[in-house]
Structures are given as structure tokens and as C-alpha cells.
Amino acid sequence: MLIAFTDLEGNARVTLRFEPGDLVHHRLYGYRGVVVSHDPYCMAGETWYQSNKTQPVKEQPWYHVLVHDSGGLSTYVAQSNLEPDESGVPINHPRIGCYFAAFKDGRYILNDHHSGSCSI
């Protein structure tokens, strides 16, 4: 499902391709993950952005993603670098239970209440 909303600077429409619980695949680096949350544009600082190898456009949705089989890593990724992961295979990450209650039909279902130990 796509969600559109008005950004903070005016009437521009931003279309999200992914929602929390969606499985994604990074186009360049090949890793899989699950979306935890999103921002309407890059909210990271300039130092972080300049250290990012790909430096995609900041003015697009960016996603917080738990990375599969990473030992617990999460990442912040521009929408242009993501595509749907249609494998239907669950993500192996130690913080899955912080955010999600179940895996059903190829996507994760959000918890009603996040525990205090959840952090992106």
C-alpha cells in the first residue's frame, strides 16, 4: 500500500513505497531487511550524509531498516536504493520482537506496544 502525505515545507506530495513491516532489498548492496519507520526526507546530519557512499538525493523518503543476518545492525536508506523483497522469507534480526508481533503473508505485523528497549 502506498501512502502519500504533505511534506513540512509546503504542498509537495511525497509517495512512500514502503511501510513498517515491509521486506526490502537494497539495490546496490544486496542485503535484505524490514522497514521499521520512515522519514519524509533525509533527517541525518550533513557529516553522516557526506560519509554515505551513495549520497542519494535527500529530498525523498528515507527508511530505517533492520538488516537481515547482520548481528543486529540497522541502516538508514533512501527510497531510490530500495526495492521490494518478494522472497517471503522472514528476516533474522535480534530486535524483530521489539517492533513486530508476527510474520504473515510475507510481511511483519507491528506490535501494539513497543518495549522501551527498541531503538533504531
PDB file of N, CA and C in Angstrom, residues 33-114:
ATOM      1  N   GLY A  33      16.125  -6.655   4.346  1.00  0.00           N
ATOM      2  CA  GLY A  33      15.771  -6.109   5.643  1.00  0.00           C
ATOM      3  C   GLY A  33      14.277  -5.890   5.762  1.00  0.00           C
ATOM      4  N   VAL A  34      13.888  -5.329   6.902  1.00  0.00           N
ATOM      5  CA  VAL A  34      12.492  -4.997   7.153  1.00  0.00           C
ATOM      6  C   VAL A  34      12.416  -3.533   7.580  1.00  0.00           C
ATOM      7  N   VAL A  35      11.465  -2.811   7.015  1.00  0.00           N
ATOM      8  CA  VAL A  35      11.262  -1.397   7.338  1.00  0.00           C
ATOM      9  C   VAL A  35      10.652  -1.288   8.733  1.00  0.00           C
ATOM     10  N   VAL A  36      11.269  -0.419   9.551  1.00  0.00           N
ATOM     11  CA  VAL A  36      10.776  -0.145  10.895  1.00  0.00           C
ATOM     12  C   VAL A  36      10.028   1.189  10.936  1.00  0.00           C
ATOM     13  N   SER A  37      10.566   2.194  10.237  1.00  0.00           N
ATOM     14  CA  SER A  37       9.925   3.507  10.187  1.00  0.00           C
ATOM     15  C   SER A  37      10.452   4.266   8.983  1.00  0.00           C
ATOM     16  N   HIS A  38       9.926   5.462   8.776  1.00  0.00           N
ATOM     17  CA  HIS A  38      10.344   6.268   7.634  1.00  0.00           C
ATOM     18  C   HIS A  38      10.345   7.748   7.999  1.00  0.00           C
ATOM     19  N   ASP A  39      11.063   8.519   7.223  1.00  0.00           N
ATOM     20  CA  ASP A  39      11.099   9.978   7.317  1.00  0.00           C
ATOM     21  C   ASP A  39      10.740  10.524   5.938  1.00  0.00           C
ATOM     22  N   PRO A  40      10.124  11.708   5.863  1.00  0.00           N
ATOM     23  CA  PRO A  40       9.738  12.258   4.559  1.00  0.00           C
ATOM     24  C   PRO A  40      10.928  12.692   3.706  1.00  0.00           C
ATOM     25  N   TYR A  41      12.065  12.918   4.343  1.00  0.00           N
ATOM     26  CA  TYR A  41      13.318  13.280   3.665  1.00  0.00           C
ATOM     27  C   TYR A  41      14.455  12.913   4.607  1.00  0.00           C
ATOM     28  N   CYS A  42      15.688  12.989   4.145  1.00  0.00           N
ATOM     29  CA  CYS A  42      16.838  12.602   4.968  1.00  0.00           C
ATOM     30  C   CYS A  42      16.956  13.516   6.181  1.00  0.00           C
ATOM     31  N   MET A  43      16.867  12.935   7.357  1.00  0.00           N
ATOM     32  CA  MET A  43      16.947  13.685   8.598  1.00  0.00           C
ATOM     33  C   MET A  43      18.321  13.548   9.254  1.00  0.00           C
ATOM     34  N   ALA A  44      19.233  12.831   8.622  1.00  0.00           N
ATOM     35  CA  ALA A  44      20.582  12.663   9.163  1.00  0.00           C
ATOM     36  C   ALA A  44      21.378  13.953   8.971  1.00  0.00           C
ATOM     37  N   GLY A  45      22.371  14.134   9.811  1.00  0.00           N
ATOM     38  CA  GLY A  45      23.217  15.316   9.720  1.00  0.00           C
ATOM     39  C   GLY A  45      24.112  15.303   8.487  1.00  0.00           C
ATOM     40  N   GLU A  46      24.666  16.451   8.174  1.00  0.00           N
ATOM     41  CA  GLU A  46      25.496  16.604   6.979  1.00  0.00           C
ATOM     42  C   GLU A  46      26.750  15.740   7.039  1.00  0.00           C
ATOM     43  N   THR A  47      27.357  15.593   8.205  1.00  0.00           N
ATOM     44  CA  THR A  47      28.554  14.761   8.340  1.00  0.00           C
ATOM     45  C   THR A  47      28.229  13.315   7.979  1.00  0.00           C
ATOM     46  N   TRP A  48      27.125  12.810   8.523  1.00  0.00           N
ATOM     47  CA  TRP A  48      26.724  11.442   8.191  1.00  0.00           C
ATOM     48  C   TRP A  48      26.454  11.328   6.694  1.00  0.00           C
ATOM     49  N   TYR A  49      25.718  12.271   6.147  1.00  0.00           N
ATOM     50  CA  TYR A  49      25.360  12.215   4.731  1.00  0.00           C
ATOM     51  C   TYR A  49      26.605  12.209   3.850  1.00  0.00           C
ATOM     52  N   GLN A  50      27.582  13.041   4.149  1.00  0.00           N
ATOM     53  CA  GLN A  50      28.799  13.106   3.347  1.00  0.00           C
ATOM     54  C   GLN A  50      29.614  11.818   3.454  1.00  0.00           C
ATOM     55  N   SER A  51      29.464  11.086   4.559  1.00  0.00           N
ATOM     56  CA  SER A  51      30.193   9.824   4.721  1.00  0.00           C
ATOM     57  C   SER A  51      29.467   8.655   4.053  1.00  0.00           C
ATOM     58  N   ASN A  52      28.223   8.870   3.624  1.00  0.00           N
ATOM     59  CA  ASN A  52      27.435   7.842   2.955  1.00  0.00           C
ATOM     60  C   ASN A  52      28.006   7.639   1.551  1.00  0.00           C
ATOM     61  N   LYS A  53      28.353   6.412   1.222  1.00  0.00           N
ATOM     62  CA  LYS A  53      28.994   6.120  -0.072  1.00  0.00           C
ATOM     63  C   LYS A  53      28.119   6.472  -1.265  1.00  0.00           C
ATOM     64  N   THR A  54      26.805   6.293  -1.148  1.00  0.00           N
ATOM     65  CA  THR A  54      25.946   6.505  -2.312  1.00  0.00           C
ATOM     66  C   THR A  54      25.432   7.934  -2.438  1.00  0.00           C
ATOM     67  N   GLN A  55      25.242   8.644  -1.372  1.00  0.00           N
ATOM     68  CA  GLN A  55      24.722  10.017  -1.324  1.00  0.00           C
ATOM     69  C   GLN A  55      23.532  10.250  -2.251  1.00  0.00           C
ATOM     70  N   PRO A  56      22.464   9.463  -2.086  1.00  0.00           N
ATOM     71  CA  PRO A  56      21.264   9.699  -2.884  1.00  0.00           C
ATOM     72  C   PRO A  56      20.614  11.031  -2.492  1.00  0.00           C
ATOM     73  N   VAL A  57      19.720  11.487  -3.319  1.00  0.00           N
ATOM     74  CA  VAL A  57      19.016  12.747  -3.074  1.00  0.00           C
ATOM     75  C   VAL A  57      18.372  12.724  -1.694  1.00  0.00           C
ATOM     76  N   LYS A  58      18.534  13.812  -0.948  1.00  0.00           N
ATOM     77  CA  LYS A  58      17.965  13.896   0.398  1.00  0.00           C
ATOM     78  C   LYS A  58      16.451  14.088   0.378  1.00  0.00           C
ATOM     79  N   GLU A  59      15.940  14.743  -0.655  1.00  0.00           N
ATOM     80  CA  GLU A  59      14.525  15.105  -0.733  1.00  0.00           C
ATOM     81  C   GLU A  59      13.688  13.967  -1.312  1.00  0.00           C
ATOM     82  N   GLN A  60      13.681  12.869  -0.605  1.00  0.00           N
ATOM     83  CA  GLN A  60      12.863  11.705  -0.922  1.00  0.00           C
ATOM     84  C   GLN A  60      12.677  10.960   0.392  1.00  0.00           C
ATOM     85  N   PRO A  61      11.726  10.049   0.482  1.00  0.00           N
ATOM     86  CA  PRO A  61      11.581   9.285   1.720  1.00  0.00           C
ATOM     87  C   PRO A  61      12.835   8.468   2.041  1.00  0.00           C
ATOM     88  N   TRP A  62      13.164   8.392   3.325  1.00  0.00           N
ATOM     89  CA  TRP A  62      14.268   7.584   3.838  1.00  0.00           C
ATOM     90  C   TRP A  62      13.696   6.636   4.877  1.00  0.00           C
ATOM     91  N   TYR A  63      14.252   5.427   4.937  1.00  0.00           N
ATOM     92  CA  TYR A  63      13.706   4.364   5.768  1.00  0.00           C
ATOM     93  C   TYR A  63      14.736   3.848   6.765  1.00  0.00           C
ATOM     94  N   HIS A  64      14.243   3.547   7.968  1.00  0.00           N
ATOM     95  CA  HIS A  64      15.034   2.844   8.978  1.00  0.00           C
ATOM     96  C   HIS A  64      14.754   1.363   8.765  1.00  0.00           C
ATOM     97  N   VAL A  65      15.818   0.589   8.547  1.00  0.00           N
ATOM     98  CA  VAL A  65      15.688  -0.814   8.159  1.00  0.00           C
ATOM     99  C   VAL A  65      16.537  -1.696   9.074  1.00  0.00           C
ATOM    100  N   LEU A  66      15.933  -2.774   9.593  1.00  0.00           N
ATOM    101  CA  LEU A  66      16.684  -3.798  10.314  1.00  0.00           C
ATOM    102  C   LEU A  66      17.266  -4.734   9.261  1.00  0.00           C
ATOM    103  N   VAL A  67      18.586  -4.940   9.303  1.00  0.00           N
ATOM    104  CA  VAL A  67      19.282  -5.701   8.273  1.00  0.00           C
ATOM    105  C   VAL A  67      19.351  -7.183   8.640  1.00  0.00           C
ATOM    106  N   HIS A  68      18.919  -8.023   7.721  1.00  0.00           N
ATOM    107  CA  HIS A  68      18.898  -9.480   7.885  1.00  0.00           C
ATOM    108  C   HIS A  68      20.310 -10.041   8.110  1.00  0.00           C
ATOM    109  N   ASP A  69      20.400 -10.975   9.042  1.00  0.00           N
ATOM    110  CA  ASP A  69      21.652 -11.698   9.334  1.00  0.00           C
ATOM    111  C   ASP A  69      22.858 -10.777   9.523  1.00  0.00           C
ATOM    112  N   SER A  70      22.639  -9.646  10.176  1.00  0.00           N
ATOM    113  CA  SER A  70      23.714  -8.664  10.357  1.00  0.00           C
ATOM    114  C   SER A  70      24.264  -8.651  11.774  1.00  0.00           C
ATOM    115  N   GLY A  71      23.705  -9.476  12.645  1.00  0.00           N
ATOM    116  CA  GLY A  71      24.130  -9.458  14.033  1.00  0.00           C
ATOM    117  C   GLY A  71      23.489  -8.327  14.817  1.00  0.00           C
ATOM    118  N   GLY A  72      22.533  -7.644  14.226  1.00  0.00           N
ATOM    119  CA  GLY A  72      21.817  -6.591  14.940  1.00  0.00           C
ATOM    120  C   GLY A  72      21.941  -5.208  14.334  1.00  0.00           C
ATOM    121  N   LEU A  73      22.487  -5.095  13.134  1.00  0.00           N
ATOM    122  CA  LEU A  73      22.648  -3.779  12.509  1.00  0.00           C
ATOM    123  C   LEU A  73      21.334  -3.263  11.950  1.00  0.00           C
ATOM    124  N   SER A  74      21.199  -1.957  11.977  1.00  0.00           N
ATOM    125  CA  SER A  74      20.114  -1.290  11.267  1.00  0.00           C
ATOM    126  C   SER A  74      20.760  -0.250  10.365  1.00  0.00           C
ATOM    127  N   THR A  75      20.000   0.230   9.391  1.00  0.00           N
ATOM    128  CA  THR A  75      20.541   1.188   8.448  1.00  0.00           C
ATOM    129  C   THR A  75      19.482   2.222   8.105  1.00  0.00           C
ATOM    130  N   TYR A  76      19.926   3.304   7.495  1.00  0.00           N
ATOM    131  CA  TYR A  76      19.056   4.407   7.063  1.00  0.00           C
ATOM    132  C   TYR A  76      19.238   4.506   5.561  1.00  0.00           C
ATOM    133  N   VAL A  77      18.164   4.277   4.811  1.00  0.00           N
ATOM    134  CA  VAL A  77      18.282   4.090   3.367  1.00  0.00           C
ATOM    135  C   VAL A  77      17.285   4.959   2.603  1.00  0.00           C
ATOM    136  N   ALA A  78      17.774   5.559   1.514  1.00  0.00           N
ATOM    137  CA  ALA A  78      16.912   6.330   0.628  1.00  0.00           C
ATOM    138  C   ALA A  78      15.985   5.401  -0.149  1.00  0.00           C
ATOM    139  N   GLN A  79      14.788   5.883  -0.396  1.00  0.00           N
ATOM    140  CA  GLN A  79      13.814   5.089  -1.138  1.00  0.00           C
ATOM    141  C   GLN A  79      14.351   4.628  -2.492  1.00  0.00           C
ATOM    142  N   SER A  80      15.125   5.479  -3.168  1.00  0.00           N
ATOM    143  CA  SER A  80      15.638   5.126  -4.502  1.00  0.00           C
ATOM    144  C   SER A  80      16.589   3.934  -4.479  1.00  0.00           C
ATOM    145  N   ASN A  81      17.120   3.591  -3.310  1.00  0.00           N
ATOM    146  CA  ASN A  81      18.028   2.454  -3.201  1.00  0.00           C
ATOM    147  C   ASN A  81      17.335   1.162  -2.772  1.00  0.00           C
ATOM    148  N   LEU A  82      16.024   1.218  -2.607  1.00  0.00           N
ATOM    149  CA  LEU A  82      15.291   0.037  -2.147  1.00  0.00           C
ATOM    150  C   LEU A  82      14.306  -0.462  -3.196  1.00  0.00           C
ATOM    151  N   GLU A  83      14.102  -1.768  -3.154  1.00  0.00           N
ATOM    152  CA  GLU A  83      13.070  -2.403  -3.958  1.00  0.00           C
ATOM    153  C   GLU A  83      12.398  -3.444  -3.073  1.00  0.00           C
ATOM    154  N   PRO A  84      11.189  -3.854  -3.417  1.00  0.00           N
ATOM    155  CA  PRO A  84      10.523  -4.873  -2.605  1.00  0.00           C
ATOM    156  C   PRO A  84      11.305  -6.185  -2.607  1.00  0.00           C
ATOM    157  N   ASP A  85      11.341  -6.842  -1.462  1.00  0.00           N
ATOM    158  CA  ASP A  85      11.894  -8.198  -1.360  1.00  0.00           C
ATOM    159  C   ASP A  85      10.688  -9.123  -1.328  1.00  0.00           C
ATOM    160  N   GLU A  86      10.484  -9.832  -2.399  1.00  0.00           N
ATOM    161  CA  GLU A  86       9.311 -10.681  -2.517  1.00  0.00           C
ATOM    162  C   GLU A  86       9.628 -12.148  -2.234  1.00  0.00           C
ATOM    163  N   SER A  87      10.731 -12.397  -1.520  1.00  0.00           N
ATOM    164  CA  SER A  87      11.123 -13.766  -1.206  1.00  0.00           C
ATOM    165  C   SER A  87      10.143 -14.445  -0.252  1.00  0.00           C
ATOM    166  N   GLY A  88       9.480 -13.650   0.597  1.00  0.00           N
ATOM    167  CA  GLY A  88       8.574 -14.225   1.582  1.00  0.00           C
ATOM    168  C   GLY A  88       9.283 -14.883   2.749  1.00  0.00           C
ATOM    169  N   VAL A  89      10.616 -14.725   2.820  1.00  0.00           N
ATOM    170  CA  VAL A  89      11.418 -15.334   3.875  1.00  0.00           C
ATOM    171  C   VAL A  89      11.599 -14.331   5.013  1.00  0.00           C
ATOM    172  N   PRO A  90      11.316 -14.737   6.272  1.00  0.00           N
ATOM    173  CA  PRO A  90      11.461 -13.816   7.404  1.00  0.00           C
ATOM    174  C   PRO A  90      12.889 -13.282   7.550  1.00  0.00           C
ATOM    175  N   ILE A  91      12.999 -12.159   8.219  1.00  0.00           N
ATOM    176  CA  ILE A  91      14.278 -11.513   8.499  1.00  0.00           C
ATOM    177  C   ILE A  91      14.814 -12.038   9.825  1.00  0.00           C
ATOM    178  N   ASN A  92      16.105 -12.326   9.879  1.00  0.00           N
ATOM    179  CA  ASN A  92      16.756 -12.740  11.111  1.00  0.00           C
ATOM    180  C   ASN A  92      17.454 -11.513  11.714  1.00  0.00           C
ATOM    181  N   HIS A  93      16.882 -11.002  12.789  1.00  0.00           N
ATOM    182  CA  HIS A  93      17.437  -9.822  13.461  1.00  0.00           C
ATOM    183  C   HIS A  93      17.005  -9.870  14.923  1.00  0.00           C
ATOM    184  N   PRO A  94      17.908  -9.576  15.862  1.00  0.00           N
ATOM    185  CA  PRO A  94      17.563  -9.705  17.281  1.00  0.00           C
ATOM    186  C   PRO A  94      16.489  -8.739  17.774  1.00  0.00           C
ATOM    187  N   ARG A  95      16.230  -7.649  17.066  1.00  0.00           N
ATOM    188  CA  ARG A  95      15.220  -6.682  17.527  1.00  0.00           C
ATOM    189  C   ARG A  95      13.870  -6.816  16.821  1.00  0.00           C
ATOM    190  N   ILE A  96      13.665  -7.863  16.051  1.00  0.00           N
ATOM    191  CA  ILE A  96      12.374  -8.065  15.367  1.00  0.00           C
ATOM    192  C   ILE A  96      11.225  -7.992  16.370  1.00  0.00           C
ATOM    193  N   GLY A  97      11.358  -8.671  17.505  1.00  0.00           N
ATOM    194  CA  GLY A  97      10.297  -8.712  18.511  1.00  0.00           C
ATOM    195  C   GLY A  97      10.009  -7.380  19.168  1.00  0.00           C
ATOM    196  N   CYS A  98      10.934  -6.439  19.104  1.00  0.00           N
ATOM    197  CA  CYS A  98      10.684  -5.100  19.647  1.00  0.00           C
ATOM    198  C   CYS A  98       9.616  -4.369  18.848  1.00  0.00           C
ATOM    199  N   TYR A  99       9.577  -4.590  17.568  1.00  0.00           N
ATOM    200  CA  TYR A  99       8.706  -3.845  16.663  1.00  0.00           C
ATOM    201  C   TYR A  99       7.518  -4.631  16.137  1.00  0.00           C
ATOM    202  N   PHE A 100       7.704  -5.940  15.983  1.00  0.00           N
ATOM    203  CA  PHE A 100       6.707  -6.722  15.263  1.00  0.00           C
ATOM    204  C   PHE A 100       6.173  -7.885  16.096  1.00  0.00           C
ATOM    205  N   ALA A 101       4.865  -8.151  15.937  1.00  0.00           N
ATOM    206  CA  ALA A 101       4.207  -9.219  16.685  1.00  0.00           C
ATOM    207  C   ALA A 101       4.214 -10.541  15.936  1.00  0.00           C
ATOM    208  N   ALA A 102       4.211 -10.475  14.600  1.00  0.00           N
ATOM    209  CA  ALA A 102       4.102 -11.701  13.804  1.00  0.00           C
ATOM    210  C   ALA A 102       4.593 -11.459  12.383  1.00  0.00           C
ATOM    211  N   PHE A 103       4.845 -12.559  11.680  1.00  0.00           N
ATOM    212  CA  PHE A 103       5.187 -12.534  10.259  1.00  0.00           C
ATOM    213  C   PHE A 103       4.079 -13.276   9.539  1.00  0.00           C
ATOM    214  N   LYS A 104       3.384 -12.571   8.639  1.00  0.00           N
ATOM    215  CA  LYS A 104       2.239 -13.178   7.964  1.00  0.00           C
ATOM    216  C   LYS A 104       2.176 -12.685   6.526  1.00  0.00           C
ATOM    217  N   ASP A 105       1.988 -13.625   5.610  1.00  0.00           N
ATOM    218  CA  ASP A 105       1.831 -13.307   4.189  1.00  0.00           C
ATOM    219  C   ASP A 105       2.986 -12.466   3.645  1.00  0.00           C
ATOM    220  N   GLY A 106       4.205 -12.773   4.090  1.00  0.00           N
ATOM    221  CA  GLY A 106       5.394 -12.122   3.546  1.00  0.00           C
ATOM    222  C   GLY A 106       5.719 -10.758   4.099  1.00  0.00           C
ATOM    223  N   ARG A 107       5.063 -10.373   5.203  1.00  0.00           N
ATOM    224  CA  ARG A 107       5.381  -9.090   5.828  1.00  0.00           C
ATOM    225  C   ARG A 107       5.182  -9.198   7.337  1.00  0.00           C
ATOM    226  N   TYR A 108       5.752  -8.254   8.051  1.00  0.00           N
ATOM    227  CA  TYR A 108       5.642  -8.235   9.503  1.00  0.00           C
ATOM    228  C   TYR A 108       4.461  -7.380   9.939  1.00  0.00           C
ATOM    229  N   ILE A 109       3.834  -7.784  11.040  1.00  0.00           N
ATOM    230  CA  ILE A 109       2.715  -7.071  11.641  1.00  0.00           C
ATOM    231  C   ILE A 109       3.254  -6.325  12.864  1.00  0.00           C
ATOM    232  N   LEU A 110       3.025  -5.010  12.921  1.00  0.00           N
ATOM    233  CA  LEU A 110       3.523  -4.196  14.026  1.00  0.00           C
ATOM    234  C   LEU A 110       2.932  -4.614  15.360  1.00  0.00           C
ATOM    235  N   ASN A 111       3.755  -4.497  16.415  1.00  0.00           N
ATOM    236  CA  ASN A 111       3.274  -4.673  17.779  1.00  0.00           C
ATOM    237  C   ASN A 111       2.319  -3.536  18.110  1.00  0.00           C
ATOM    238  N   ASP A 112       1.397  -3.788  19.013  1.00  0.00           N
ATOM    239  CA  ASP A 112       0.541  -2.707  19.504  1.00  0.00           C
ATOM    240  C   ASP A 112       1.337  -1.768  20.403  1.00  0.00           C
ATOM    241  N   HIS A 113       2.259  -2.332  21.158  1.00  0.00           N
ATOM    242  CA  HIS A 113       3.078  -1.540  22.081  1.00  0.00           C
ATOM    243  C   HIS A 113       4.538  -1.931  21.919  1.00  0.00           C
ATOM    244  N   HIS A 114       5.383  -0.934  21.672  1.00  0.00           N
ATOM    245  CA  HIS A 114       6.824  -1.194  21.578  1.00  0.00           C
ATOM    246  C   HIS A 114       7.413  -1.217  22.979  1.00  0.00           C
TER     247      HIS A 114
END
